[in-house]
Amino acid sequence: MELFLEYAWVLLVLVALEGLLAADNALVLAIMVKHLPEDQRKKALFYGLLGAFVFRLGSLFIISFLVDVWQVQAIGALYLLYISINHVVKHFVGKRQTEDAKPKPEKQKKQSGFWMTVLKVEVADIAFAVDSILAAVALAVALPPSGIPAIGGLDGGQFIVIFLGGFIGLVIMRFAATFFVKLLQQRPGLELAAFVIVGWVGVKLAVITLAHPDVALIDEHFPHNAAWKASFYIVLVLIAVVGWFASSKKEVPAEDVATKEVEEVQPGKDTSN
């Protein structure tokens, strides 16, 4: 039961993190396909997300064989820390620049055709997938053995948790992005908190790297230590709570552009009016 709860908790954390990151991603994708005729928008997203699913699955199998290589762990940790710090810096620097900047007239850009748009969506999906997969791996590799036969080079339970986290992220991006976009607009501090959490997960992966037998800068059993695990998740929850309360709830107007753009490409949405 304790093993099940630990796996379920990691999966819950992954789903929440994927949801927050997927909202940003869905908004970017919605803007990328906005210029297409209505009947082509959802097709472009479908083809792009289908390719992203295949990429995630293939990448997961590759990473499962490389996950114990400390150099791969180190690169993953540095990458997660980089995107976290980069986003936080841009958040504060960009906010100041936006306040000081004067509006400039927008230049009309030549819009891409259908298949070129699909390709761009595909590339964007792949870029979004990298940080999600690395974060999932960092959270799952310290889980205790599940007893499920290994898949690739990973314990079967760990592989399933990482796969479900990534799959649910794609489902959220396609079917529930509007909810998360509204949530981020109402609580903008959550977006910053999500990227701080990504950085904190990068720290976790760095700890795993330093405990690798070939590096041995810290005890190899430390990443599995109950006190370290508890401390990691307490800090993670605190970041999320601070992100929730750091920004007061904002009312999102019904005509909000960002929400409308995502709604236009959600399945089952009638945009003919």
PDB file of C-alpha atoms in Angstrom:
ATOM      1  CA  MET A   1       0.000   0.000   0.000  1.00  0.00           C
ATOM      2  CA  GLU A   2       2.855   2.369   0.868  1.00  0.00           C
ATOM      3  CA  LEU A   3       4.494   1.601  -2.477  1.00  0.00           C
ATOM      4  CA  PHE A   4       1.232   2.287  -4.324  1.00  0.00           C
ATOM      5  CA  LEU A   5       0.750   5.618  -2.518  1.00  0.00           C
ATOM      6  CA  GLU A   6       4.303   6.733  -3.363  1.00  0.00           C
ATOM      7  CA  TYR A   7       3.796   5.925  -7.046  1.00  0.00           C
ATOM      8  CA  ALA A   8       0.345   7.555  -7.051  1.00  0.00           C
ATOM      9  CA  TRP A   9       1.756  10.711  -5.426  1.00  0.00           C
ATOM     10  CA  VAL A  10       4.520  11.059  -8.027  1.00  0.00           C
ATOM     11  CA  LEU A  11       1.964  10.546 -10.822  1.00  0.00           C
ATOM     12  CA  LEU A  12      -0.302  13.210  -9.271  1.00  0.00           C
ATOM     13  CA  VAL A  13       2.604  15.679  -9.095  1.00  0.00           C
ATOM     14  CA  LEU A  14       3.482  14.904 -12.724  1.00  0.00           C
ATOM     15  CA  VAL A  15      -0.113  15.430 -13.898  1.00  0.00           C
ATOM     16  CA  ALA A  16      -0.351  18.792 -12.088  1.00  0.00           C
ATOM     17  CA  LEU A  17       3.011  19.948 -13.476  1.00  0.00           C
ATOM     18  CA  GLU A  18       2.135  18.709 -16.976  1.00  0.00           C
ATOM     19  CA  GLY A  19      -1.178  20.554 -16.780  1.00  0.00           C
ATOM     20  CA  LEU A  20       0.443  23.893 -15.955  1.00  0.00           C
ATOM     21  CA  LEU A  21       3.147  23.497 -18.603  1.00  0.00           C
ATOM     22  CA  ALA A  22       0.630  22.188 -21.166  1.00  0.00           C
ATOM     23  CA  ALA A  23      -1.509  25.325 -20.794  1.00  0.00           C
ATOM     24  CA  ASP A  24       1.347  27.518 -22.007  1.00  0.00           C
ATOM     25  CA  ASN A  25       2.133  25.041 -24.749  1.00  0.00           C
ATOM     26  CA  ALA A  26      -1.489  24.837 -25.902  1.00  0.00           C
ATOM     27  CA  LEU A  27      -1.690  28.616 -26.149  1.00  0.00           C
ATOM     28  CA  VAL A  28       1.443  28.704 -28.321  1.00  0.00           C
ATOM     29  CA  LEU A  29       0.079  25.967 -30.587  1.00  0.00           C
ATOM     30  CA  ALA A  30      -3.320  27.667 -30.854  1.00  0.00           C
ATOM     31  CA  ILE A  31      -1.621  30.859 -32.055  1.00  0.00           C
ATOM     32  CA  MET A  32       0.505  28.867 -34.530  1.00  0.00           C
ATOM     33  CA  VAL A  33      -2.572  27.394 -36.271  1.00  0.00           C
ATOM     34  CA  LYS A  34      -4.827  30.432 -35.919  1.00  0.00           C
ATOM     35  CA  HIS A  35      -4.214  31.631 -39.502  1.00  0.00           C
ATOM     36  CA  LEU A  36      -5.463  28.367 -41.022  1.00  0.00           C
ATOM     37  CA  PRO A  37      -9.069  27.881 -42.156  1.00  0.00           C
ATOM     38  CA  GLU A  38     -11.251  26.556 -39.352  1.00  0.00           C
ATOM     39  CA  ASP A  39     -11.533  23.026 -40.778  1.00  0.00           C
ATOM     40  CA  GLN A  40      -7.727  22.738 -40.973  1.00  0.00           C
ATOM     41  CA  ARG A  41      -6.821  24.017 -37.493  1.00  0.00           C
ATOM     42  CA  LYS A  42      -7.811  20.907 -35.581  1.00  0.00           C
ATOM     43  CA  LYS A  43      -6.265  18.657 -38.254  1.00  0.00           C
ATOM     44  CA  ALA A  44      -2.940  20.486 -37.947  1.00  0.00           C
ATOM     45  CA  LEU A  45      -2.992  20.103 -34.159  1.00  0.00           C
ATOM     46  CA  PHE A  46      -4.025  16.453 -34.388  1.00  0.00           C
ATOM     47  CA  TYR A  47      -1.185  15.552 -36.764  1.00  0.00           C
ATOM     48  CA  GLY A  48       1.295  17.540 -34.669  1.00  0.00           C
ATOM     49  CA  LEU A  49       0.219  15.962 -31.381  1.00  0.00           C
ATOM     50  CA  LEU A  50       0.189  12.476 -32.928  1.00  0.00           C
ATOM     51  CA  GLY A  51       3.799  12.989 -33.970  1.00  0.00           C
ATOM     52  CA  ALA A  52       4.621  14.318 -30.507  1.00  0.00           C
ATOM     53  CA  PHE A  53       3.124  11.192 -28.917  1.00  0.00           C
ATOM     54  CA  VAL A  54       5.280   8.941 -31.118  1.00  0.00           C
ATOM     55  CA  PHE A  55       8.327  11.094 -30.294  1.00  0.00           C
ATOM     56  CA  ARG A  56       7.660  10.933 -26.536  1.00  0.00           C
ATOM     57  CA  LEU A  57       7.226   7.181 -26.600  1.00  0.00           C
ATOM     58  CA  GLY A  58      10.382   6.677 -28.675  1.00  0.00           C
ATOM     59  CA  SER A  59      12.372   9.100 -26.511  1.00  0.00           C
ATOM     60  CA  LEU A  60      11.197   7.372 -23.365  1.00  0.00           C
ATOM     61  CA  PHE A  61      12.498   4.016 -24.615  1.00  0.00           C
ATOM     62  CA  ILE A  62      15.855   5.600 -25.515  1.00  0.00           C
ATOM     63  CA  ILE A  63      16.141   7.427 -22.194  1.00  0.00           C
ATOM     64  CA  SER A  64      15.209   4.245 -20.306  1.00  0.00           C
ATOM     65  CA  PHE A  65      18.457   2.678 -21.561  1.00  0.00           C
ATOM     66  CA  LEU A  66      20.541   5.799 -20.847  1.00  0.00           C
ATOM     67  CA  VAL A  67      19.008   6.879 -17.547  1.00  0.00           C
ATOM     68  CA  ASP A  68      21.790   5.285 -15.472  1.00  0.00           C
ATOM     69  CA  VAL A  69      24.558   7.046 -17.428  1.00  0.00           C
ATOM     70  CA  TRP A  70      25.698   9.852 -15.132  1.00  0.00           C
ATOM     71  CA  GLN A  71      26.652  12.145 -18.024  1.00  0.00           C
ATOM     72  CA  VAL A  72      23.069  11.933 -19.340  1.00  0.00           C
ATOM     73  CA  GLN A  73      21.761  12.654 -15.839  1.00  0.00           C
ATOM     74  CA  ALA A  74      24.084  15.665 -15.551  1.00  0.00           C
ATOM     75  CA  ILE A  75      23.001  17.085 -18.920  1.00  0.00           C
ATOM     76  CA  GLY A  76      19.354  16.596 -17.966  1.00  0.00           C
ATOM     77  CA  ALA A  77      19.850  18.351 -14.625  1.00  0.00           C
ATOM     78  CA  LEU A  78      21.650  21.289 -16.248  1.00  0.00           C
ATOM     79  CA  TYR A  79      18.952  21.589 -18.918  1.00  0.00           C
ATOM     80  CA  LEU A  80      16.106  21.668 -16.362  1.00  0.00           C
ATOM     81  CA  LEU A  81      17.970  24.246 -14.272  1.00  0.00           C
ATOM     82  CA  TYR A  82      18.660  26.320 -17.395  1.00  0.00           C
ATOM     83  CA  ILE A  83      15.046  26.502 -18.601  1.00  0.00           C
ATOM     84  CA  SER A  84      13.876  27.246 -15.061  1.00  0.00           C
ATOM     85  CA  ILE A  85      16.363  30.078 -14.454  1.00  0.00           C
ATOM     86  CA  ASN A  86      15.890  31.400 -17.997  1.00  0.00           C
ATOM     87  CA  HIS A  87      12.109  31.597 -17.556  1.00  0.00           C
ATOM     88  CA  VAL A  88      12.336  33.238 -14.123  1.00  0.00           C
ATOM     89  CA  VAL A  89      14.798  35.856 -15.411  1.00  0.00           C
ATOM     90  CA  LYS A  90      12.665  36.553 -18.497  1.00  0.00           C
ATOM     91  CA  HIS A  91       9.594  36.830 -16.299  1.00  0.00           C
ATOM     92  CA  PHE A  92      11.012  39.662 -14.203  1.00  0.00           C
ATOM     93  CA  VAL A  93      13.117  41.339 -16.916  1.00  0.00           C
ATOM     94  CA  GLY A  94      10.309  41.052 -19.462  1.00  0.00           C
ATOM     95  CA  LYS A  95       7.799  42.548 -17.060  1.00  0.00           C
ATOM     96  CA  ARG A  96       9.983  45.650 -16.612  1.00  0.00           C
ATOM     97  CA  GLN A  97      10.578  45.954 -20.362  1.00  0.00           C
ATOM     98  CA  THR A  98       6.847  45.644 -21.063  1.00  0.00           C
ATOM     99  CA  GLU A  99       6.088  48.432 -18.632  1.00  0.00           C
ATOM    100  CA  ASP A 100       8.680  50.725 -20.257  1.00  0.00           C
ATOM    101  CA  ALA A 101       8.201  49.762 -23.887  1.00  0.00           C
ATOM    102  CA  LYS A 102       6.126  51.751 -26.322  1.00  0.00           C
ATOM    103  CA  PRO A 103       3.785  49.820 -28.609  1.00  0.00           C
ATOM    104  CA  LYS A 104       5.159  49.260 -32.108  1.00  0.00           C
ATOM    105  CA  PRO A 105       3.108  48.653 -35.223  1.00  0.00           C
ATOM    106  CA  GLU A 106       3.001  44.961 -36.129  1.00  0.00           C
ATOM    107  CA  LYS A 107       4.433  43.888 -39.457  1.00  0.00           C
ATOM    108  CA  GLN A 108       2.333  41.584 -41.577  1.00  0.00           C
ATOM    109  CA  LYS A 109       4.055  38.210 -41.850  1.00  0.00           C
ATOM    110  CA  LYS A 110       3.594  35.717 -44.638  1.00  0.00           C
ATOM    111  CA  GLN A 111       1.591  32.830 -43.210  1.00  0.00           C
ATOM    112  CA  SER A 112       2.645  29.198 -43.636  1.00  0.00           C
ATOM    113  CA  GLY A 113       0.612  26.635 -45.540  1.00  0.00           C
ATOM    114  CA  PHE A 114      -1.086  23.636 -43.926  1.00  0.00           C
ATOM    115  CA  TRP A 115       1.777  21.129 -43.981  1.00  0.00           C
ATOM    116  CA  MET A 116       4.397  23.696 -43.044  1.00  0.00           C
ATOM    117  CA  THR A 117       2.193  24.636 -40.068  1.00  0.00           C
ATOM    118  CA  VAL A 118       1.925  20.941 -39.140  1.00  0.00           C
ATOM    119  CA  LEU A 119       5.731  20.725 -39.258  1.00  0.00           C
ATOM    120  CA  LYS A 120       6.069  23.801 -37.019  1.00  0.00           C
ATOM    121  CA  VAL A 121       3.556  22.340 -34.560  1.00  0.00           C
ATOM    122  CA  GLU A 122       5.531  19.089 -34.615  1.00  0.00           C
ATOM    123  CA  VAL A 123       8.816  20.838 -33.837  1.00  0.00           C
ATOM    124  CA  ALA A 124       7.164  22.882 -31.060  1.00  0.00           C
ATOM    125  CA  ASP A 125       5.646  19.726 -29.549  1.00  0.00           C
ATOM    126  CA  ILE A 126       9.037  18.025 -29.560  1.00  0.00           C
ATOM    127  CA  ALA A 127      10.622  21.018 -27.818  1.00  0.00           C
ATOM    128  CA  PHE A 128       7.857  20.987 -25.204  1.00  0.00           C
ATOM    129  CA  ALA A 129       8.313  17.239 -24.713  1.00  0.00           C
ATOM    130  CA  VAL A 130      11.997  17.421 -23.743  1.00  0.00           C
ATOM    131  CA  ASP A 131      11.559  19.237 -20.433  1.00  0.00           C
ATOM    132  CA  SER A 132       8.445  17.183 -19.589  1.00  0.00           C
ATOM    133  CA  ILE A 133      10.250  13.870 -20.154  1.00  0.00           C
ATOM    134  CA  LEU A 134      13.327  14.951 -18.197  1.00  0.00           C
ATOM    135  CA  ALA A 135      11.215  16.199 -15.282  1.00  0.00           C
ATOM    136  CA  ALA A 136       9.237  12.948 -15.281  1.00  0.00           C
ATOM    137  CA  VAL A 137      12.414  10.867 -15.329  1.00  0.00           C
ATOM    138  CA  ALA A 138      13.923  12.876 -12.460  1.00  0.00           C
ATOM    139  CA  LEU A 139      10.791  12.347 -10.348  1.00  0.00           C
ATOM    140  CA  ALA A 140      10.381   8.659 -11.160  1.00  0.00           C
ATOM    141  CA  VAL A 141      13.911   7.204 -11.073  1.00  0.00           C
ATOM    142  CA  ALA A 142      14.157   7.566  -7.289  1.00  0.00           C
ATOM    143  CA  LEU A 143      10.974   5.525  -6.779  1.00  0.00           C
ATOM    144  CA  PRO A 144      11.509   2.113  -5.158  1.00  0.00           C
ATOM    145  CA  PRO A 145      11.348  -0.997  -7.394  1.00  0.00           C
ATOM    146  CA  SER A 146       7.755  -1.877  -8.233  1.00  0.00           C
ATOM    147  CA  GLY A 147       8.221  -5.557  -8.983  1.00  0.00           C
ATOM    148  CA  ILE A 148       6.930  -5.032 -12.528  1.00  0.00           C
ATOM    149  CA  PRO A 149       9.340  -6.437 -15.163  1.00  0.00           C
ATOM    150  CA  ALA A 150      11.723  -3.857 -16.598  1.00  0.00           C
ATOM    151  CA  ILE A 151      10.779  -1.995 -19.772  1.00  0.00           C
ATOM    152  CA  GLY A 152      13.870  -0.885 -21.631  1.00  0.00           C
ATOM    153  CA  GLY A 153      16.390  -0.045 -18.929  1.00  0.00           C
ATOM    154  CA  LEU A 154      13.822   1.167 -16.379  1.00  0.00           C
ATOM    155  CA  ASP A 155      11.823  -0.575 -13.696  1.00  0.00           C
ATOM    156  CA  GLY A 156       8.396  -1.321 -15.193  1.00  0.00           C
ATOM    157  CA  GLY A 157       6.553   0.777 -12.604  1.00  0.00           C
ATOM    158  CA  GLN A 158       8.834   3.771 -13.150  1.00  0.00           C
ATOM    159  CA  PHE A 159       8.406   3.489 -16.936  1.00  0.00           C
ATOM    160  CA  ILE A 160       4.601   3.378 -16.605  1.00  0.00           C
ATOM    161  CA  VAL A 161       4.553   6.458 -14.349  1.00  0.00           C
ATOM    162  CA  ILE A 162       6.718   8.440 -16.792  1.00  0.00           C
ATOM    163  CA  PHE A 163       4.649   7.261 -19.776  1.00  0.00           C
ATOM    164  CA  LEU A 164       1.325   8.107 -18.090  1.00  0.00           C
ATOM    165  CA  GLY A 165       2.629  11.531 -17.058  1.00  0.00           C
ATOM    166  CA  GLY A 166       3.618  12.371 -20.645  1.00  0.00           C
ATOM    167  CA  PHE A 167       0.451  10.887 -22.144  1.00  0.00           C
ATOM    168  CA  ILE A 168      -1.797  12.767 -19.734  1.00  0.00           C
ATOM    169  CA  GLY A 169       0.134  15.959 -20.572  1.00  0.00           C
ATOM    170  CA  LEU A 170      -0.779  15.522 -24.255  1.00  0.00           C
ATOM    171  CA  VAL A 171      -4.408  14.780 -23.361  1.00  0.00           C
ATOM    172  CA  ILE A 172      -4.548  17.933 -21.231  1.00  0.00           C
ATOM    173  CA  MET A 173      -2.997  19.979 -24.032  1.00  0.00           C
ATOM    174  CA  ARG A 174      -5.629  18.729 -26.469  1.00  0.00           C
ATOM    175  CA  PHE A 175      -8.788  18.498 -24.367  1.00  0.00           C
ATOM    176  CA  ALA A 176      -8.417  20.480 -21.130  1.00  0.00           C
ATOM    177  CA  ALA A 177      -6.096  23.347 -22.069  1.00  0.00           C
ATOM    178  CA  THR A 178      -8.844  25.967 -21.731  1.00  0.00           C
ATOM    179  CA  PHE A 179      -9.261  25.187 -18.024  1.00  0.00           C
ATOM    180  CA  PHE A 180      -5.529  25.506 -17.339  1.00  0.00           C
ATOM    181  CA  VAL A 181      -5.202  28.665 -19.457  1.00  0.00           C
ATOM    182  CA  LYS A 182      -7.986  30.269 -17.401  1.00  0.00           C
ATOM    183  CA  LEU A 183      -6.343  29.047 -14.200  1.00  0.00           C
ATOM    184  CA  LEU A 184      -2.999  30.590 -15.183  1.00  0.00           C
ATOM    185  CA  GLN A 185      -4.718  33.850 -16.126  1.00  0.00           C
ATOM    186  CA  GLN A 186      -6.548  33.939 -12.804  1.00  0.00           C
ATOM    187  CA  ARG A 187      -3.453  32.915 -10.843  1.00  0.00           C
ATOM    188  CA  PRO A 188      -0.458  34.095 -12.919  1.00  0.00           C
ATOM    189  CA  GLY A 189       1.917  33.206 -10.093  1.00  0.00           C
ATOM    190  CA  LEU A 190       1.306  29.532 -10.854  1.00  0.00           C
ATOM    191  CA  GLU A 191       3.176  29.731 -14.159  1.00  0.00           C
ATOM    192  CA  LEU A 192       6.274  31.086 -12.440  1.00  0.00           C
ATOM    193  CA  ALA A 193       5.862  28.467  -9.704  1.00  0.00           C
ATOM    194  CA  ALA A 194       5.684  25.694 -12.328  1.00  0.00           C
ATOM    195  CA  PHE A 195       9.065  26.692 -13.765  1.00  0.00           C
ATOM    196  CA  VAL A 196      10.576  27.053 -10.284  1.00  0.00           C
ATOM    197  CA  ILE A 197       9.352  23.503  -9.640  1.00  0.00           C
ATOM    198  CA  VAL A 198      11.055  22.425 -12.888  1.00  0.00           C
ATOM    199  CA  GLY A 199      14.284  23.909 -11.502  1.00  0.00           C
ATOM    200  CA  TRP A 200      13.741  22.138  -8.179  1.00  0.00           C
ATOM    201  CA  VAL A 201      13.267  18.868 -10.089  1.00  0.00           C
ATOM    202  CA  GLY A 202      16.566  19.707 -11.825  1.00  0.00           C
ATOM    203  CA  VAL A 203      18.164  19.887  -8.370  1.00  0.00           C
ATOM    204  CA  LYS A 204      16.735  16.428  -7.639  1.00  0.00           C
ATOM    205  CA  LEU A 205      18.283  15.070 -10.840  1.00  0.00           C
ATOM    206  CA  ALA A 206      21.581  16.752  -9.911  1.00  0.00           C
ATOM    207  CA  VAL A 207      21.480  14.958  -6.532  1.00  0.00           C
ATOM    208  CA  ILE A 208      20.907  11.649  -8.345  1.00  0.00           C
ATOM    209  CA  THR A 209      23.903  12.451 -10.578  1.00  0.00           C
ATOM    210  CA  LEU A 210      26.174  13.281  -7.636  1.00  0.00           C
ATOM    211  CA  ALA A 211      25.151  10.028  -5.947  1.00  0.00           C
ATOM    212  CA  HIS A 212      25.953   7.952  -9.037  1.00  0.00           C
ATOM    213  CA  PRO A 213      28.593   5.284  -8.185  1.00  0.00           C
ATOM    214  CA  ASP A 214      30.893   6.645 -10.904  1.00  0.00           C
ATOM    215  CA  VAL A 215      30.716  10.166  -9.398  1.00  0.00           C
ATOM    216  CA  ALA A 216      30.234   9.316  -5.707  1.00  0.00           C
ATOM    217  CA  LEU A 217      30.346  12.887  -4.404  1.00  0.00           C
ATOM    218  CA  ILE A 218      27.492  12.004  -2.066  1.00  0.00           C
ATOM    219  CA  ASP A 219      26.305   8.670  -0.689  1.00  0.00           C
ATOM    220  CA  GLU A 220      24.645   6.576  -3.422  1.00  0.00           C
ATOM    221  CA  HIS A 221      21.694   5.776  -1.124  1.00  0.00           C
ATOM    222  CA  PHE A 222      20.953   9.439  -0.367  1.00  0.00           C
ATOM    223  CA  PRO A 223      18.438  10.000  -3.257  1.00  0.00           C
ATOM    224  CA  HIS A 224      16.360   7.123  -1.818  1.00  0.00           C
ATOM    225  CA  ASN A 225      16.602   8.436   1.747  1.00  0.00           C
ATOM    226  CA  ALA A 226      13.145   9.009   3.266  1.00  0.00           C
ATOM    227  CA  ALA A 227      14.201  12.337   4.823  1.00  0.00           C
ATOM    228  CA  TRP A 228      15.480  13.688   1.481  1.00  0.00           C
ATOM    229  CA  LYS A 229      12.337  12.536  -0.344  1.00  0.00           C
ATOM    230  CA  ALA A 230      10.104  14.150   2.277  1.00  0.00           C
ATOM    231  CA  SER A 231      12.125  17.385   2.163  1.00  0.00           C
ATOM    232  CA  PHE A 232      11.976  17.466  -1.643  1.00  0.00           C
ATOM    233  CA  TYR A 233       8.196  17.128  -1.795  1.00  0.00           C
ATOM    234  CA  ILE A 234       7.601  19.535   1.106  1.00  0.00           C
ATOM    235  CA  VAL A 235       9.590  22.209  -0.756  1.00  0.00           C
ATOM    236  CA  LEU A 236       7.770  21.343  -4.006  1.00  0.00           C
ATOM    237  CA  VAL A 237       4.363  21.790  -2.371  1.00  0.00           C
ATOM    238  CA  LEU A 238       5.514  25.018  -0.701  1.00  0.00           C
ATOM    239  CA  ILE A 239       6.557  26.436  -4.098  1.00  0.00           C
ATOM    240  CA  ALA A 240       3.114  25.604  -5.485  1.00  0.00           C
ATOM    241  CA  VAL A 241       1.331  27.126  -2.466  1.00  0.00           C
ATOM    242  CA  VAL A 242       3.419  30.309  -2.636  1.00  0.00           C
ATOM    243  CA  GLY A 243       2.703  30.519  -6.373  1.00  0.00           C
ATOM    244  CA  TRP A 244      -1.032  30.195  -5.670  1.00  0.00           C
ATOM    245  CA  PHE A 245      -1.153  32.910  -3.026  1.00  0.00           C
ATOM    246  CA  ALA A 246       1.600  35.180  -4.401  1.00  0.00           C
ATOM    247  CA  SER A 247      -0.815  36.631  -6.949  1.00  0.00           C
ATOM    248  CA  SER A 248      -4.342  37.574  -6.039  1.00  0.00           C
ATOM    249  CA  LYS A 249      -7.096  35.996  -8.098  1.00  0.00           C
ATOM    250  CA  LYS A 250      -7.922  37.972 -11.227  1.00  0.00           C
ATOM    251  CA  GLU A 251     -11.210  38.051 -13.068  1.00  0.00           C
ATOM    252  CA  VAL A 252     -10.838  36.755 -16.642  1.00  0.00           C
ATOM    253  CA  PRO A 253     -13.065  38.696 -19.069  1.00  0.00           C
ATOM    254  CA  ALA A 254     -15.405  36.597 -21.217  1.00  0.00           C
ATOM    255  CA  GLU A 255     -13.825  38.039 -24.340  1.00  0.00           C
ATOM    256  CA  ASP A 256     -10.283  37.197 -23.214  1.00  0.00           C
ATOM    257  CA  VAL A 257      -8.252  36.603 -26.381  1.00  0.00           C
ATOM    258  CA  ALA A 258      -5.919  33.899 -25.042  1.00  0.00           C
ATOM    259  CA  THR A 259      -8.783  31.737 -23.821  1.00  0.00           C
ATOM    260  CA  LYS A 260     -10.736  32.197 -27.038  1.00  0.00           C
ATOM    261  CA  GLU A 261      -7.745  31.179 -29.147  1.00  0.00           C
ATOM    262  CA  VAL A 262      -7.385  27.905 -27.269  1.00  0.00           C
ATOM    263  CA  GLU A 263     -11.143  27.235 -27.265  1.00  0.00           C
ATOM    264  CA  GLU A 264     -11.231  27.609 -31.052  1.00  0.00           C
ATOM    265  CA  VAL A 265      -9.048  24.538 -31.516  1.00  0.00           C
ATOM    266  CA  GLN A 266     -10.507  22.381 -28.720  1.00  0.00           C
ATOM    267  CA  PRO A 267     -12.426  19.294 -29.847  1.00  0.00           C
ATOM    268  CA  GLY A 268     -16.187  19.660 -29.854  1.00  0.00           C
ATOM    269  CA  LYS A 269     -16.119  23.457 -29.850  1.00  0.00           C
ATOM    270  CA  ASP A 270     -18.503  25.133 -32.258  1.00  0.00           C
ATOM    271  CA  THR A 271     -16.795  28.256 -33.605  1.00  0.00           C
ATOM    272  CA  SER A 272     -19.144  28.886 -36.492  1.00  0.00           C
ATOM    273  CA  ASN A 273     -20.874  31.787 -34.721  1.00  0.00           C
TER     274      ASN A 273
END
